[in-house]
Amino acid sequence: MPTAPLVIPQESFMSRTTRLTPSLLRAAACTGIAALTLTACGSGSGSGSAGSGSGSVKVGLITKTDTNPFFVKMKEGAEKAAKADGVQLMTAAGKFDGDNSGQVTAIENMVAAGVKGILITPSDSKAIVPAIAKARAKGVLVIALDTPTEPQSAVDALFATNNLTAGQLIGEYAKAAMKGKTAKIAALDLAPGVSVGVQRHDGFLKGFGATDKDVVCAQDTGGDQAKGQTAMENCLQKSPGINLVYTINEPAALGAYTALKAKGLEKDVLIVSVDGGCTGTQAVKDGKIAATSQQYPLKMAAEGVKAVVTYAKNGKKASGYTDTGVTLITDKAQTGVTSKDTGYGLQNCWG
């Protein structure tokens, strides 16, 4: 744990967009995907308020949804940690991203059930604060995962990715991979006013040693693959000589690749991205994306469970911001840039 709190801007953490995959169907079978309720998935347990693990210490995990691959992996991490530490895990998830009332109900139910700590990815970072305050007032340790509350001090601690660092890593990689060639950069960003997009964008430019004046085309994509393709098509019309594409996430990157391939340019343009989902990491392996910065939802949850166990044992509370790490993933390593290959990336991806 850090010795002093590090305040990270609220929107510096990526909001997740639901994407259905086979793993989601497994999650659906476990949770029912009905109203936000406490469940007991994992380790052979049935539905109810008790969770995986059989110890007397209870830990709660509340995610935005139980269908997003990011949160499916987060839940997996919590289940494994709970089993390893011999504690009971109670889980809850919203009907949709933004279901604050459901999260409030989950907090109340978990407190009533006697949890020692709650791990939560807030759907509404401001609206959830009063419910968190009531839980903390009753001695429950509350840790935000991935998404900070507003203010961040509303929880005891935050475990999340540093998005500025994630962007900087792919910027450094791109600079090395360009090998002195003059870069004509297209930036496929998130959306206006969303700081996570700004953090990743600015991190990329910092790592590359560039400024917005070096970006010949910037388009918002919302992190969507179809919009990423359209944005890339627009950029190619505006600046046909683009040779480097920064993307907010891998769906946008795959959209850019589709547009480039349609023009026969996929081998002439370097694409870099952020997130490290399994589909995106496979795209790196397939040569569609040159490199991506991978983040770790499983680690966020596992460390959160361990922090609650520590609190239960000796009363020591986690505090401040804990960076759960990011790794540059590529199969085309560059001198002076630390990275791991897609073998590692696929072993540690999510989705």
JSON list of N, CA and C in Angstrom, two decimals, residues 303-334:
[
{"chain": "A", "resi": 303, "resn": "GLU", "atom": "N", "xyz": [-6.25, -7.90, -4.96]},
{"chain": "A", "resi": 303, "resn": "GLU", "atom": "CA", "xyz": [-5.59, -7.07, -3.95]},
{"chain": "A", "resi": 303, "resn": "GLU", "atom": "C", "xyz": [-6.60, -6.45, -3.01]},
{"chain": "A", "resi": 304, "resn": "GLY", "atom": "N", "xyz": [-7.78, -6.16, -3.54]},
{"chain": "A", "resi": 304, "resn": "GLY", "atom": "CA", "xyz": [-8.84, -5.64, -2.69]},
{"chain": "A", "resi": 304, "resn": "GLY", "atom": "C", "xyz": [-9.27, -6.63, -1.62]},
{"chain": "A", "resi": 305, "resn": "VAL", "atom": "N", "xyz": [-9.45, -7.89, -2.02]},
{"chain": "A", "resi": 305, "resn": "VAL", "atom": "CA", "xyz": [-9.82, -8.93, -1.06]},
{"chain": "A", "resi": 305, "resn": "VAL", "atom": "C", "xyz": [-8.74, -9.07, 0.01]},
{"chain": "A", "resi": 306, "resn": "LYS", "atom": "N", "xyz": [-7.49, -9.08, -0.41]},
{"chain": "A", "resi": 306, "resn": "LYS", "atom": "CA", "xyz": [-6.38, -9.22, 0.55]},
{"chain": "A", "resi": 306, "resn": "LYS", "atom": "C", "xyz": [-6.36, -8.06, 1.53]},
{"chain": "A", "resi": 307, "resn": "ALA", "atom": "N", "xyz": [-6.69, -6.86, 1.05]},
{"chain": "A", "resi": 307, "resn": "ALA", "atom": "CA", "xyz": [-6.71, -5.69, 1.93]},
{"chain": "A", "resi": 307, "resn": "ALA", "atom": "C", "xyz": [-7.80, -5.83, 2.99]},
{"chain": "A", "resi": 308, "resn": "VAL", "atom": "N", "xyz": [-8.94, -6.40, 2.63]},
{"chain": "A", "resi": 308, "resn": "VAL", "atom": "CA", "xyz": [-10.02, -6.61, 3.59]},
{"chain": "A", "resi": 308, "resn": "VAL", "atom": "C", "xyz": [-9.61, -7.67, 4.61]},
{"chain": "A", "resi": 309, "resn": "VAL", "atom": "N", "xyz": [-8.95, -8.72, 4.14]},
{"chain": "A", "resi": 309, "resn": "VAL", "atom": "CA", "xyz": [-8.48, -9.77, 5.04]},
{"chain": "A", "resi": 309, "resn": "VAL", "atom": "C", "xyz": [-7.50, -9.19, 6.06]},
{"chain": "A", "resi": 310, "resn": "THR", "atom": "N", "xyz": [-6.58, -8.35, 5.59]},
{"chain": "A", "resi": 310, "resn": "THR", "atom": "CA", "xyz": [-5.62, -7.70, 6.49]},
{"chain": "A", "resi": 310, "resn": "THR", "atom": "C", "xyz": [-6.35, -6.86, 7.54]},
{"chain": "A", "resi": 311, "resn": "TYR", "atom": "N", "xyz": [-7.35, -6.13, 7.12]},
{"chain": "A", "resi": 311, "resn": "TYR", "atom": "CA", "xyz": [-8.13, -5.29, 8.03]},
{"chain": "A", "resi": 311, "resn": "TYR", "atom": "C", "xyz": [-8.85, -6.16, 9.06]},
{"chain": "A", "resi": 312, "resn": "ALA", "atom": "N", "xyz": [-9.37, -7.30, 8.61]},
{"chain": "A", "resi": 312, "resn": "ALA", "atom": "CA", "xyz": [-10.08, -8.19, 9.53]},
{"chain": "A", "resi": 312, "resn": "ALA", "atom": "C", "xyz": [-9.14, -8.79, 10.58]},
{"chain": "A", "resi": 313, "resn": "LYS", "atom": "N", "xyz": [-7.89, -9.02, 10.17]},
{"chain": "A", "resi": 313, "resn": "LYS", "atom": "CA", "xyz": [-6.93, -9.66, 11.07]},
{"chain": "A", "resi": 313, "resn": "LYS", "atom": "C", "xyz": [-6.33, -8.71, 12.09]},
{"chain": "A", "resi": 314, "resn": "ASN", "atom": "N", "xyz": [-5.95, -7.52, 11.63]},
{"chain": "A", "resi": 314, "resn": "ASN", "atom": "CA", "xyz": [-5.23, -6.62, 12.56]},
{"chain": "A", "resi": 314, "resn": "ASN", "atom": "C", "xyz": [-5.74, -5.18, 12.60]},
{"chain": "A", "resi": 315, "resn": "GLY", "atom": "N", "xyz": [-6.84, -4.93, 11.90]},
{"chain": "A", "resi": 315, "resn": "GLY", "atom": "CA", "xyz": [-7.42, -3.59, 11.94]},
{"chain": "A", "resi": 315, "resn": "GLY", "atom": "C", "xyz": [-6.72, -2.56, 11.08]},
{"chain": "A", "resi": 316, "resn": "LYS", "atom": "N", "xyz": [-5.71, -2.97, 10.30]},
{"chain": "A", "resi": 316, "resn": "LYS", "atom": "CA", "xyz": [-4.98, -2.03, 9.45]},
{"chain": "A", "resi": 316, "resn": "LYS", "atom": "C", "xyz": [-5.75, -1.79, 8.15]},
{"chain": "A", "resi": 317, "resn": "LYS", "atom": "N", "xyz": [-6.07, -0.52, 7.91]},
{"chain": "A", "resi": 317, "resn": "LYS", "atom": "CA", "xyz": [-6.85, -0.17, 6.73]},
{"chain": "A", "resi": 317, "resn": "LYS", "atom": "C", "xyz": [-5.96, 0.23, 5.56]},
{"chain": "A", "resi": 318, "resn": "ALA", "atom": "N", "xyz": [-6.33, -0.24, 4.38]},
{"chain": "A", "resi": 318, "resn": "ALA", "atom": "CA", "xyz": [-5.68, 0.25, 3.16]},
{"chain": "A", "resi": 318, "resn": "ALA", "atom": "C", "xyz": [-6.06, 1.71, 2.99]},
{"chain": "A", "resi": 319, "resn": "SER", "atom": "N", "xyz": [-5.18, 2.50, 2.36]},
{"chain": "A", "resi": 319, "resn": "SER", "atom": "CA", "xyz": [-5.49, 3.91, 2.18]},
{"chain": "A", "resi": 319, "resn": "SER", "atom": "C", "xyz": [-4.84, 4.44, 0.91]},
{"chain": "A", "resi": 320, "resn": "GLY", "atom": "N", "xyz": [-5.38, 5.54, 0.41]},
{"chain": "A", "resi": 320, "resn": "GLY", "atom": "CA", "xyz": [-4.80, 6.21, -0.75]},
{"chain": "A", "resi": 320, "resn": "GLY", "atom": "C", "xyz": [-5.00, 5.43, -2.04]},
{"chain": "A", "resi": 321, "resn": "TYR", "atom": "N", "xyz": [-4.16, 5.75, -3.01]},
{"chain": "A", "resi": 321, "resn": "TYR", "atom": "CA", "xyz": [-4.26, 5.15, -4.34]},
{"chain": "A", "resi": 321, "resn": "TYR", "atom": "C", "xyz": [-3.19, 4.10, -4.57]},
{"chain": "A", "resi": 322, "resn": "THR", "atom": "N", "xyz": [-3.60, 2.93, -5.01]},
{"chain": "A", "resi": 322, "resn": "THR", "atom": "CA", "xyz": [-2.67, 1.86, -5.38]},
{"chain": "A", "resi": 322, "resn": "THR", "atom": "C", "xyz": [-2.77, 1.63, -6.87]},
{"chain": "A", "resi": 323, "resn": "ASP", "atom": "N", "xyz": [-1.67, 1.84, -7.56]},
{"chain": "A", "resi": 323, "resn": "ASP", "atom": "CA", "xyz": [-1.61, 1.60, -9.01]},
{"chain": "A", "resi": 323, "resn": "ASP", "atom": "C", "xyz": [-1.48, 0.10, -9.23]},
{"chain": "A", "resi": 324, "resn": "THR", "atom": "N", "xyz": [-2.47, -0.49, -9.89]},
{"chain": "A", "resi": 324, "resn": "THR", "atom": "CA", "xyz": [-2.47, -1.94, -10.09]},
{"chain": "A", "resi": 324, "resn": "THR", "atom": "C", "xyz": [-1.70, -2.37, -11.33]},
{"chain": "A", "resi": 325, "resn": "GLY", "atom": "N", "xyz": [-1.03, -1.42, -11.96]},
{"chain": "A", "resi": 325, "resn": "GLY", "atom": "CA", "xyz": [-0.07, -1.77, -12.99]},
{"chain": "A", "resi": 325, "resn": "GLY", "atom": "C", "xyz": [-0.58, -1.78, -14.41]},
{"chain": "A", "resi": 326, "resn": "VAL", "atom": "N", "xyz": [0.36, -1.64, -15.33]},
{"chain": "A", "resi": 326, "resn": "VAL", "atom": "CA", "xyz": [0.07, -1.69, -16.75]},
{"chain": "A", "resi": 326, "resn": "VAL", "atom": "C", "xyz": [1.32, -2.22, -17.44]},
{"chain": "A", "resi": 327, "resn": "THR", "atom": "N", "xyz": [1.15, -3.03, -18.48]},
{"chain": "A", "resi": 327, "resn": "THR", "atom": "CA", "xyz": [2.28, -3.65, -19.18]},
{"chain": "A", "resi": 327, "resn": "THR", "atom": "C", "xyz": [2.15, -3.42, -20.67]},
{"chain": "A", "resi": 328, "resn": "LEU", "atom": "N", "xyz": [3.24, -3.03, -21.30]},
{"chain": "A", "resi": 328, "resn": "LEU", "atom": "CA", "xyz": [3.24, -2.88, -22.76]},
{"chain": "A", "resi": 328, "resn": "LEU", "atom": "C", "xyz": [3.31, -4.27, -23.39]},
{"chain": "A", "resi": 329, "resn": "ILE", "atom": "N", "xyz": [2.35, -4.57, -24.26]},
{"chain": "A", "resi": 329, "resn": "ILE", "atom": "CA", "xyz": [2.28, -5.88, -24.92]},
{"chain": "A", "resi": 329, "resn": "ILE", "atom": "C", "xyz": [2.56, -5.71, -26.41]},
{"chain": "A", "resi": 330, "resn": "THR", "atom": "N", "xyz": [3.56, -6.42, -26.92]},
{"chain": "A", "resi": 330, "resn": "THR", "atom": "CA", "xyz": [3.89, -6.40, -28.34]},
{"chain": "A", "resi": 330, "resn": "THR", "atom": "C", "xyz": [4.75, -7.60, -28.69]},
{"chain": "A", "resi": 331, "resn": "ASP", "atom": "N", "xyz": [4.69, -8.02, -29.95]},
{"chain": "A", "resi": 331, "resn": "ASP", "atom": "CA", "xyz": [5.58, -9.08, -30.43]},
{"chain": "A", "resi": 331, "resn": "ASP", "atom": "C", "xyz": [6.73, -8.50, -31.25]},
{"chain": "A", "resi": 332, "resn": "LYS", "atom": "N", "xyz": [6.77, -7.17, -31.31]},
{"chain": "A", "resi": 332, "resn": "LYS", "atom": "CA", "xyz": [7.84, -6.48, -32.04]},
{"chain": "A", "resi": 332, "resn": "LYS", "atom": "C", "xyz": [8.53, -5.52, -31.08]},
{"chain": "A", "resi": 333, "resn": "ALA", "atom": "N", "xyz": [9.30, -6.11, -30.17]},
{"chain": "A", "resi": 333, "resn": "ALA", "atom": "CA", "xyz": [9.95, -5.32, -29.12]},
{"chain": "A", "resi": 333, "resn": "ALA", "atom": "C", "xyz": [10.90, -4.29, -29.72]},
{"chain": "A", "resi": 334, "resn": "GLN", "atom": "N", "xyz": [10.99, -3.15, -29.05]},
{"chain": "A", "resi": 334, "resn": "GLN", "atom": "CA", "xyz": [11.86, -2.06, -29.48]},
{"chain": "A", "resi": 334, "resn": "GLN", "atom": "C", "xyz": [12.94, -1.80, -28.44]}
]
